[in-house]
PDB file of C-alpha atoms in Angstrom:
ATOM      1  CA  MET A 191      80.822 -21.127   1.128  1.00  0.00           C
ATOM      2  CA  SER A 192      83.707 -22.897  -0.621  1.00  0.00           C
ATOM      3  CA  LYS A 193      84.535 -19.786  -2.648  1.00  0.00           C
ATOM      4  CA  ASP A 194      84.776 -17.720   0.529  1.00  0.00           C
ATOM      5  CA  CYS A 195      87.146 -20.266   2.011  1.00  0.00           C
ATOM      6  CA  GLU A 196      89.389 -20.234  -1.073  1.00  0.00           C
ATOM      7  CA  ASN A 197      89.596 -16.439  -1.128  1.00  0.00           C
ATOM      8  CA  HIS A 198      91.380 -16.208   2.216  1.00  0.00           C
ATOM      9  CA  GLY A 199      95.114 -16.015   1.702  1.00  0.00           C
ATOM     10  CA  GLY A 200      98.164 -15.872   3.948  1.00  0.00           C
ATOM     11  CA  GLY A 201      99.142 -18.076   6.839  1.00  0.00           C
ATOM     12  CA  GLY A 202      95.574 -18.258   8.092  1.00  0.00           C
ATOM     13  CA  GLY A 203      94.387 -20.027   4.984  1.00  0.00           C
ATOM     14  CA  GLY A 204      94.817 -23.478   6.499  1.00  0.00           C
ATOM     15  CA  THR A 205      92.889 -22.536   9.634  1.00  0.00           C
ATOM     16  CA  VAL A 206      90.066 -20.998   7.648  1.00  0.00           C
ATOM     17  CA  SER A 207      89.896 -24.088   5.442  1.00  0.00           C
ATOM     18  CA  ARG A 208      89.654 -26.336   8.490  1.00  0.00           C
ATOM     19  CA  ILE A 209      86.892 -24.197   9.987  1.00  0.00           C
ATOM     20  CA  CYS A 210      84.971 -24.242   6.701  1.00  0.00           C
ATOM     21  CA  GLY A 211      85.413 -27.987   6.461  1.00  0.00           C
ATOM     22  CA  ALA A 212      84.187 -28.472  10.016  1.00  0.00           C
ATOM     23  CA  ILE A 213      81.086 -26.356   9.344  1.00  0.00           C
ATOM     24  CA  ILE A 214      80.295 -28.244   6.137  1.00  0.00           C
ATOM     25  CA  GLY A 215      80.825 -31.553   7.940  1.00  0.00           C
ATOM     26  CA  LEU A 216      78.494 -30.498  10.755  1.00  0.00           C
ATOM     27  CA  ILE A 217      75.796 -29.506   8.269  1.00  0.00           C
ATOM     28  CA  ILE A 218      76.110 -32.868   6.520  1.00  0.00           C
ATOM     29  CA  ILE A 219      75.876 -34.746   9.855  1.00  0.00           C
ATOM     30  CA  VAL A 220      72.727 -32.810  10.844  1.00  0.00           C
ATOM     31  CA  LEU A 221      71.103 -33.489   7.471  1.00  0.00           C
ATOM     32  CA  ILE A 222      71.925 -37.191   7.704  1.00  0.00           C
ATOM     33  CA  ALA A 223      70.504 -37.328  11.244  1.00  0.00           C
ATOM     34  CA  ILE A 224      67.280 -35.665  10.110  1.00  0.00           C
ATOM     35  CA  LEU A 225      67.020 -38.091   7.186  1.00  0.00           C
ATOM     36  CA  LEU A 226      67.585 -41.115   9.438  1.00  0.00           C
ATOM     37  CA  VAL A 227      64.943 -39.944  11.923  1.00  0.00           C
ATOM     38  CA  TRP A 228      62.571 -39.346   9.024  1.00  0.00           C
ATOM     39  CA  LEU A 229      63.152 -42.800   7.546  1.00  0.00           C
ATOM     40  CA  ILE A 230      62.872 -44.573  10.914  1.00  0.00           C
ATOM     41  CA  LEU A 231      59.642 -42.864  11.964  1.00  0.00           C
ATOM     42  CA  ARG A 232      58.129 -42.893   8.466  1.00  0.00           C
ATOM     43  CA  PRO A 233      55.540 -40.140   8.902  1.00  0.00           C
ATOM     44  CA  THR A 234      52.115 -40.959   7.529  1.00  0.00           C
ATOM     45  CA  LYS A 235      50.009 -38.226   5.951  1.00  0.00           C
ATOM     46  CA  PRO A 236      46.842 -37.189   7.818  1.00  0.00           C
ATOM     47  CA  ARG A 237      43.520 -38.821   7.031  1.00  0.00           C
ATOM     48  CA  PHE A 238      40.424 -36.814   6.134  1.00  0.00           C
ATOM     49  CA  ILE A 239      36.748 -37.769   6.012  1.00  0.00           C
ATOM     50  CA  LEU A 240      33.815 -35.706   4.752  1.00  0.00           C
ATOM     51  CA  GLN A 241      31.090 -36.476   7.286  1.00  0.00           C
ATOM     52  CA  ASP A 242      28.224 -34.418   5.893  1.00  0.00           C
ATOM     53  CA  ALA A 243      27.228 -31.313   3.961  1.00  0.00           C
ATOM     54  CA  THR A 244      24.341 -29.000   4.835  1.00  0.00           C
ATOM     55  CA  VAL A 245      22.870 -27.262   1.785  1.00  0.00           C
ATOM     56  CA  TYR A 246      21.414 -23.815   2.500  1.00  0.00           C
ATOM     57  CA  ALA A 247      21.285 -22.591  -1.093  1.00  0.00           C
ATOM     58  CA  PHE A 248      22.089 -23.931  -4.537  1.00  0.00           C
ATOM     59  CA  ASN A 249      20.655 -22.012  -7.440  1.00  0.00           C
ATOM     60  CA  LEU A 250      21.771 -21.895 -11.075  1.00  0.00           C
ATOM     61  CA  SER A 251      20.344 -18.894 -12.933  1.00  0.00           C
ATOM     62  CA  GLN A 252      20.879 -17.311 -16.311  1.00  0.00           C
ATOM     63  CA  PRO A 253      23.294 -16.481 -17.743  1.00  0.00           C
ATOM     64  CA  ASN A 254      25.163 -19.380 -16.103  1.00  0.00           C
ATOM     65  CA  LEU A 255      25.427 -17.837 -12.627  1.00  0.00           C
ATOM     66  CA  LEU A 256      25.581 -20.129  -9.598  1.00  0.00           C
ATOM     67  CA  SER A 257      24.794 -19.045  -6.042  1.00  0.00           C
ATOM     68  CA  SER A 258      25.468 -21.603  -3.318  1.00  0.00           C
ATOM     69  CA  ASN A 259      25.875 -21.880   0.425  1.00  0.00           C
ATOM     70  CA  PHE A 260      27.050 -25.014   2.254  1.00  0.00           C
ATOM     71  CA  GLN A 261      28.280 -26.028   5.643  1.00  0.00           C
ATOM     72  CA  VAL A 262      30.569 -29.035   5.425  1.00  0.00           C
ATOM     73  CA  THR A 263      31.930 -31.178   8.237  1.00  0.00           C
ATOM     74  CA  LEU A 264      35.497 -32.382   7.743  1.00  0.00           C
ATOM     75  CA  ALA A 265      37.162 -34.753  10.181  1.00  0.00           C
ATOM     76  CA  SER A 266      40.949 -35.082  10.217  1.00  0.00           C
ATOM     77  CA  ARG A 267      43.091 -37.589  12.120  1.00  0.00           C
ATOM     78  CA  ASN A 268      46.828 -37.841  12.685  1.00  0.00           C
ATOM     79  CA  PRO A 269      47.677 -41.572  12.395  1.00  0.00           C
ATOM     80  CA  ASN A 270      51.255 -41.127  13.646  1.00  0.00           C
ATOM     81  CA  SER A 271      52.173 -42.220  17.169  1.00  0.00           C
ATOM     82  CA  LYS A 272      55.403 -40.175  17.398  1.00  0.00           C
ATOM     83  CA  ILE A 273      54.823 -37.273  15.011  1.00  0.00           C
ATOM     84  CA  GLY A 274      52.658 -34.183  15.451  1.00  0.00           C
ATOM     85  CA  ILE A 275      51.219 -32.071  12.645  1.00  0.00           C
ATOM     86  CA  TYR A 276      51.004 -28.291  12.455  1.00  0.00           C
ATOM     87  CA  TYR A 277      48.247 -27.060  10.131  1.00  0.00           C
ATOM     88  CA  ASP A 278      49.667 -23.627   9.376  1.00  0.00           C
ATOM     89  CA  ARG A 279      47.167 -22.819   6.651  1.00  0.00           C
ATOM     90  CA  LEU A 280      44.055 -24.586   5.398  1.00  0.00           C
ATOM     91  CA  HIS A 281      41.392 -23.287   2.991  1.00  0.00           C
ATOM     92  CA  VAL A 282      38.192 -25.170   2.167  1.00  0.00           C
ATOM     93  CA  TYR A 283      36.131 -24.664  -0.992  1.00  0.00           C
ATOM     94  CA  ALA A 284      33.962 -26.536  -3.501  1.00  0.00           C
ATOM     95  CA  THR A 285      34.534 -27.312  -7.159  1.00  0.00           C
ATOM     96  CA  TYR A 286      32.382 -28.685  -9.936  1.00  0.00           C
ATOM     97  CA  ARG A 287      34.205 -30.435 -12.766  1.00  0.00           C
ATOM     98  CA  ASN A 288      37.491 -28.773 -11.771  1.00  0.00           C
ATOM     99  CA  GLN A 289      35.940 -25.303 -11.675  1.00  0.00           C
ATOM    100  CA  GLN A 290      35.888 -23.482  -8.347  1.00  0.00           C
ATOM    101  CA  ILE A 291      32.309 -22.539  -7.468  1.00  0.00           C
ATOM    102  CA  THR A 292      32.724 -21.102  -3.943  1.00  0.00           C
ATOM    103  CA  LEU A 293      35.075 -18.761  -2.175  1.00  0.00           C
ATOM    104  CA  ARG A 294      37.861 -20.205  -0.026  1.00  0.00           C
ATOM    105  CA  THR A 295      37.100 -20.360   3.693  1.00  0.00           C
ATOM    106  CA  ALA A 296      40.089 -20.326   6.049  1.00  0.00           C
ATOM    107  CA  ILE A 297      40.325 -22.749   8.971  1.00  0.00           C
ATOM    108  CA  PRO A 298      42.254 -21.376  11.987  1.00  0.00           C
ATOM    109  CA  PRO A 299      45.821 -22.737  12.339  1.00  0.00           C
ATOM    110  CA  THR A 300      46.009 -25.683  14.721  1.00  0.00           C
ATOM    111  CA  TYR A 301      48.319 -28.381  16.052  1.00  0.00           C
ATOM    112  CA  GLN A 302      47.334 -32.050  15.903  1.00  0.00           C
ATOM    113  CA  GLY A 303      49.124 -34.261  18.397  1.00  0.00           C
ATOM    114  CA  HIS A 304      49.943 -37.952  18.174  1.00  0.00           C
ATOM    115  CA  LYS A 305      46.892 -40.031  17.201  1.00  0.00           C
ATOM    116  CA  GLU A 306      44.668 -36.988  17.696  1.00  0.00           C
ATOM    117  CA  GLY A 307      41.733 -35.871  15.569  1.00  0.00           C
ATOM    118  CA  ASN A 308      39.990 -32.609  14.707  1.00  0.00           C
ATOM    119  CA  VAL A 309      36.570 -31.799  13.314  1.00  0.00           C
ATOM    120  CA  TRP A 310      35.922 -28.612  11.357  1.00  0.00           C
ATOM    121  CA  SER A 311      32.553 -27.318  10.110  1.00  0.00           C
ATOM    122  CA  PRO A 312      33.267 -24.328   7.846  1.00  0.00           C
ATOM    123  CA  PHE A 313      30.720 -22.489   5.708  1.00  0.00           C
ATOM    124  CA  ILE A 314      31.615 -22.263   2.023  1.00  0.00           C
ATOM    125  CA  TYR A 315      29.620 -20.104  -0.347  1.00  0.00           C
ATOM    126  CA  GLY A 316      29.615 -18.293  -3.655  1.00  0.00           C
ATOM    127  CA  ASP A 317      27.345 -15.489  -4.850  1.00  0.00           C
ATOM    128  CA  ALA A 318      26.532 -15.354  -8.581  1.00  0.00           C
ATOM    129  CA  VAL A 319      29.674 -17.225  -9.604  1.00  0.00           C
ATOM    130  CA  SER A 320      30.087 -17.392 -13.363  1.00  0.00           C
ATOM    131  CA  VAL A 321      30.096 -21.011 -14.515  1.00  0.00           C
ATOM    132  CA  ALA A 322      31.575 -22.120 -17.826  1.00  0.00           C
ATOM    133  CA  PRO A 323      28.764 -22.800 -20.337  1.00  0.00           C
ATOM    134  CA  PHE A 324      29.605 -26.502 -20.759  1.00  0.00           C
ATOM    135  CA  ASN A 325      29.735 -26.922 -16.966  1.00  0.00           C
ATOM    136  CA  ALA A 326      26.430 -25.095 -16.580  1.00  0.00           C
ATOM    137  CA  MET A 327      24.810 -27.509 -19.055  1.00  0.00           C
ATOM    138  CA  ALA A 328      26.216 -30.526 -17.213  1.00  0.00           C
ATOM    139  CA  LEU A 329      25.137 -29.107 -13.852  1.00  0.00           C
ATOM    140  CA  ASP A 330      21.620 -28.503 -15.124  1.00  0.00           C
ATOM    141  CA  ASP A 331      21.447 -32.083 -16.404  1.00  0.00           C
ATOM    142  CA  GLU A 332      22.633 -33.449 -13.046  1.00  0.00           C
ATOM    143  CA  GLN A 333      20.074 -31.371 -11.159  1.00  0.00           C
ATOM    144  CA  ASN A 334      17.311 -32.669 -13.391  1.00  0.00           C
ATOM    145  CA  GLY A 335      18.619 -36.193 -12.826  1.00  0.00           C
ATOM    146  CA  GLY A 336      18.428 -35.700  -9.074  1.00  0.00           C
ATOM    147  CA  LEU A 337      22.111 -35.921  -8.089  1.00  0.00           C
ATOM    148  CA  VAL A 338      24.894 -33.317  -8.212  1.00  0.00           C
ATOM    149  CA  SER A 339      28.512 -34.420  -7.905  1.00  0.00           C
ATOM    150  CA  LEU A 340      30.846 -31.926  -6.248  1.00  0.00           C
ATOM    151  CA  ILE A 341      34.369 -32.054  -4.858  1.00  0.00           C
ATOM    152  CA  ILE A 342      35.029 -30.460  -1.478  1.00  0.00           C
ATOM    153  CA  ARG A 343      38.669 -29.414  -1.400  1.00  0.00           C
ATOM    154  CA  ALA A 344      41.064 -28.349   1.325  1.00  0.00           C
ATOM    155  CA  ASP A 345      44.427 -26.866   0.358  1.00  0.00           C
ATOM    156  CA  GLY A 346      47.086 -25.662   2.741  1.00  0.00           C
ATOM    157  CA  ARG A 347      50.489 -26.132   4.308  1.00  0.00           C
ATOM    158  CA  VAL A 348      51.582 -28.410   7.126  1.00  0.00           C
ATOM    159  CA  ARG A 349      54.703 -29.008   9.195  1.00  0.00           C
ATOM    160  CA  TRP A 350      55.751 -32.197  11.000  1.00  0.00           C
ATOM    161  CA  LYS A 351      56.937 -32.166  14.632  1.00  0.00           C
ATOM    162  CA  VAL A 352      59.265 -34.953  15.793  1.00  0.00           C
ATOM    163  CA  GLY A 353      60.274 -34.363  19.409  1.00  0.00           C
ATOM    164  CA  THR A 354      61.723 -30.852  19.390  1.00  0.00           C
ATOM    165  CA  LEU A 355      62.430 -30.955  15.653  1.00  0.00           C
ATOM    166  CA  ILE A 356      59.978 -29.123  13.387  1.00  0.00           C
ATOM    167  CA  THR A 357      60.292 -29.558   9.635  1.00  0.00           C
ATOM    168  CA  GLY A 358      59.758 -27.019   6.886  1.00  0.00           C
ATOM    169  CA  LYS A 359      56.353 -26.463   5.305  1.00  0.00           C
ATOM    170  CA  TYR A 360      54.763 -29.015   2.973  1.00  0.00           C
ATOM    171  CA  HIS A 361      51.820 -28.468   0.631  1.00  0.00           C
ATOM    172  CA  LEU A 362      48.632 -30.323   1.584  1.00  0.00           C
ATOM    173  CA  HIS A 363      45.896 -31.153  -0.946  1.00  0.00           C
ATOM    174  CA  VAL A 364      42.652 -32.861   0.159  1.00  0.00           C
ATOM    175  CA  ARG A 365      39.901 -33.973  -2.234  1.00  0.00           C
ATOM    176  CA  CYS A 366      36.535 -35.201  -0.910  1.00  0.00           C
ATOM    177  CA  PRO A 367      33.718 -36.413  -3.205  1.00  0.00           C
ATOM    178  CA  ALA A 368      30.274 -35.089  -2.289  1.00  0.00           C
ATOM    179  CA  TYR A 369      27.150 -36.444  -3.982  1.00  0.00           C
ATOM    180  CA  ILE A 370      24.237 -34.178  -3.139  1.00  0.00           C
ATOM    181  CA  ASN A 371      20.617 -34.884  -3.945  1.00  0.00           C
ATOM    182  CA  LEU A 372      19.092 -31.440  -4.372  1.00  0.00           C
ATOM    183  CA  ASN A 373      15.757 -32.524  -5.816  1.00  0.00           C
ATOM    184  CA  ASP A 374      14.752 -35.028  -3.149  1.00  0.00           C
ATOM    185  CA  LYS A 375      14.850 -33.334   0.241  1.00  0.00           C
ATOM    186  CA  ALA A 376      13.626 -36.529   1.846  1.00  0.00           C
ATOM    187  CA  ALA A 377      17.099 -37.927   1.185  1.00  0.00           C
ATOM    188  CA  GLY A 378      18.546 -35.616   3.838  1.00  0.00           C
ATOM    189  CA  VAL A 379      17.823 -34.329   7.336  1.00  0.00           C
ATOM    190  CA  HIS A 380      15.918 -31.049   7.601  1.00  0.00           C
ATOM    191  CA  VAL A 381      17.762 -28.572   9.849  1.00  0.00           C
ATOM    192  CA  GLY A 382      15.717 -25.491   8.995  1.00  0.00           C
ATOM    193  CA  GLU A 383      13.054 -24.167   6.672  1.00  0.00           C
ATOM    194  CA  ASN A 384      15.287 -24.305   3.602  1.00  0.00           C
ATOM    195  CA  ALA A 385      18.367 -26.182   4.836  1.00  0.00           C
ATOM    196  CA  VAL A 386      18.933 -29.902   4.342  1.00  0.00           C
ATOM    197  CA  LYS A 387      21.841 -31.854   5.749  1.00  0.00           C
ATOM    198  CA  MET A 388      22.998 -34.486   3.284  1.00  0.00           C
ATOM    199  CA  VAL A 389      24.838 -37.371   4.929  1.00  0.00           C
ATOM    200  CA  THR A 390      27.698 -38.575   2.741  1.00  0.00           C
ATOM    201  CA  ASP A 391      28.303 -41.924   4.522  1.00  0.00           C
ATOM    202  CA  ALA A 392      31.639 -40.571   5.804  1.00  0.00           C
ATOM    203  CA  ALA A 393      33.235 -40.400   2.385  1.00  0.00           C
ATOM    204  CA  LYS A 394      36.990 -40.915   2.527  1.00  0.00           C
ATOM    205  CA  CYS A 395      39.078 -38.169   0.998  1.00  0.00           C
ATOM    206  CA  SER A 396      42.249 -38.430  -1.044  1.00  0.00           C
ATOM    207  CA  VAL A 397      45.205 -36.699   0.610  1.00  0.00           C
ATOM    208  CA  ASN A 398      48.454 -35.623  -1.029  1.00  0.00           C
ATOM    209  CA  VAL A 399      51.406 -34.024   0.767  1.00  0.00           C
TER     210      VAL A 399
END
């Protein structure tokens, strides 16, 4: 912008310079105002809880192929009293030792008002997903031991709404530990012939924005 201002010659140069200066000053004032509002309100990132996971299928076959099917229940709450949250994009999936083992399931975009909460129950699944050999060995050991440790993840983008002001998009990363006992069905609640709902004691999730 400054280069454009400098390139104008003639008697109008002073006027153009003043207009450019006024525009730059206005932009600076708006940015400062946004920063002050941001610092005063101090937006708090949303809170997530993994309430339960229903296991419909979990089968590791040779050569290191994993087929799985879950339904997870994620609860989210906006702790802010003056700030709303737009969830523009959110995908839920499962990982085992940092390796993705299910496809990503999209949650419909939604708006979360002040102090409001949402509960989502997406299905996440993977059919014959190739698992790294060292992960397959560890997974087999955990199954034999009676407890499998997974991470239910939710990645997406959010925007903050303060009054009529809506911010740009921020990356959201949610990590929820899920400890599933696949060998002892008595540890869960039977919801069908082969499905068992495993209660996770409302495990708190880590959230990064």
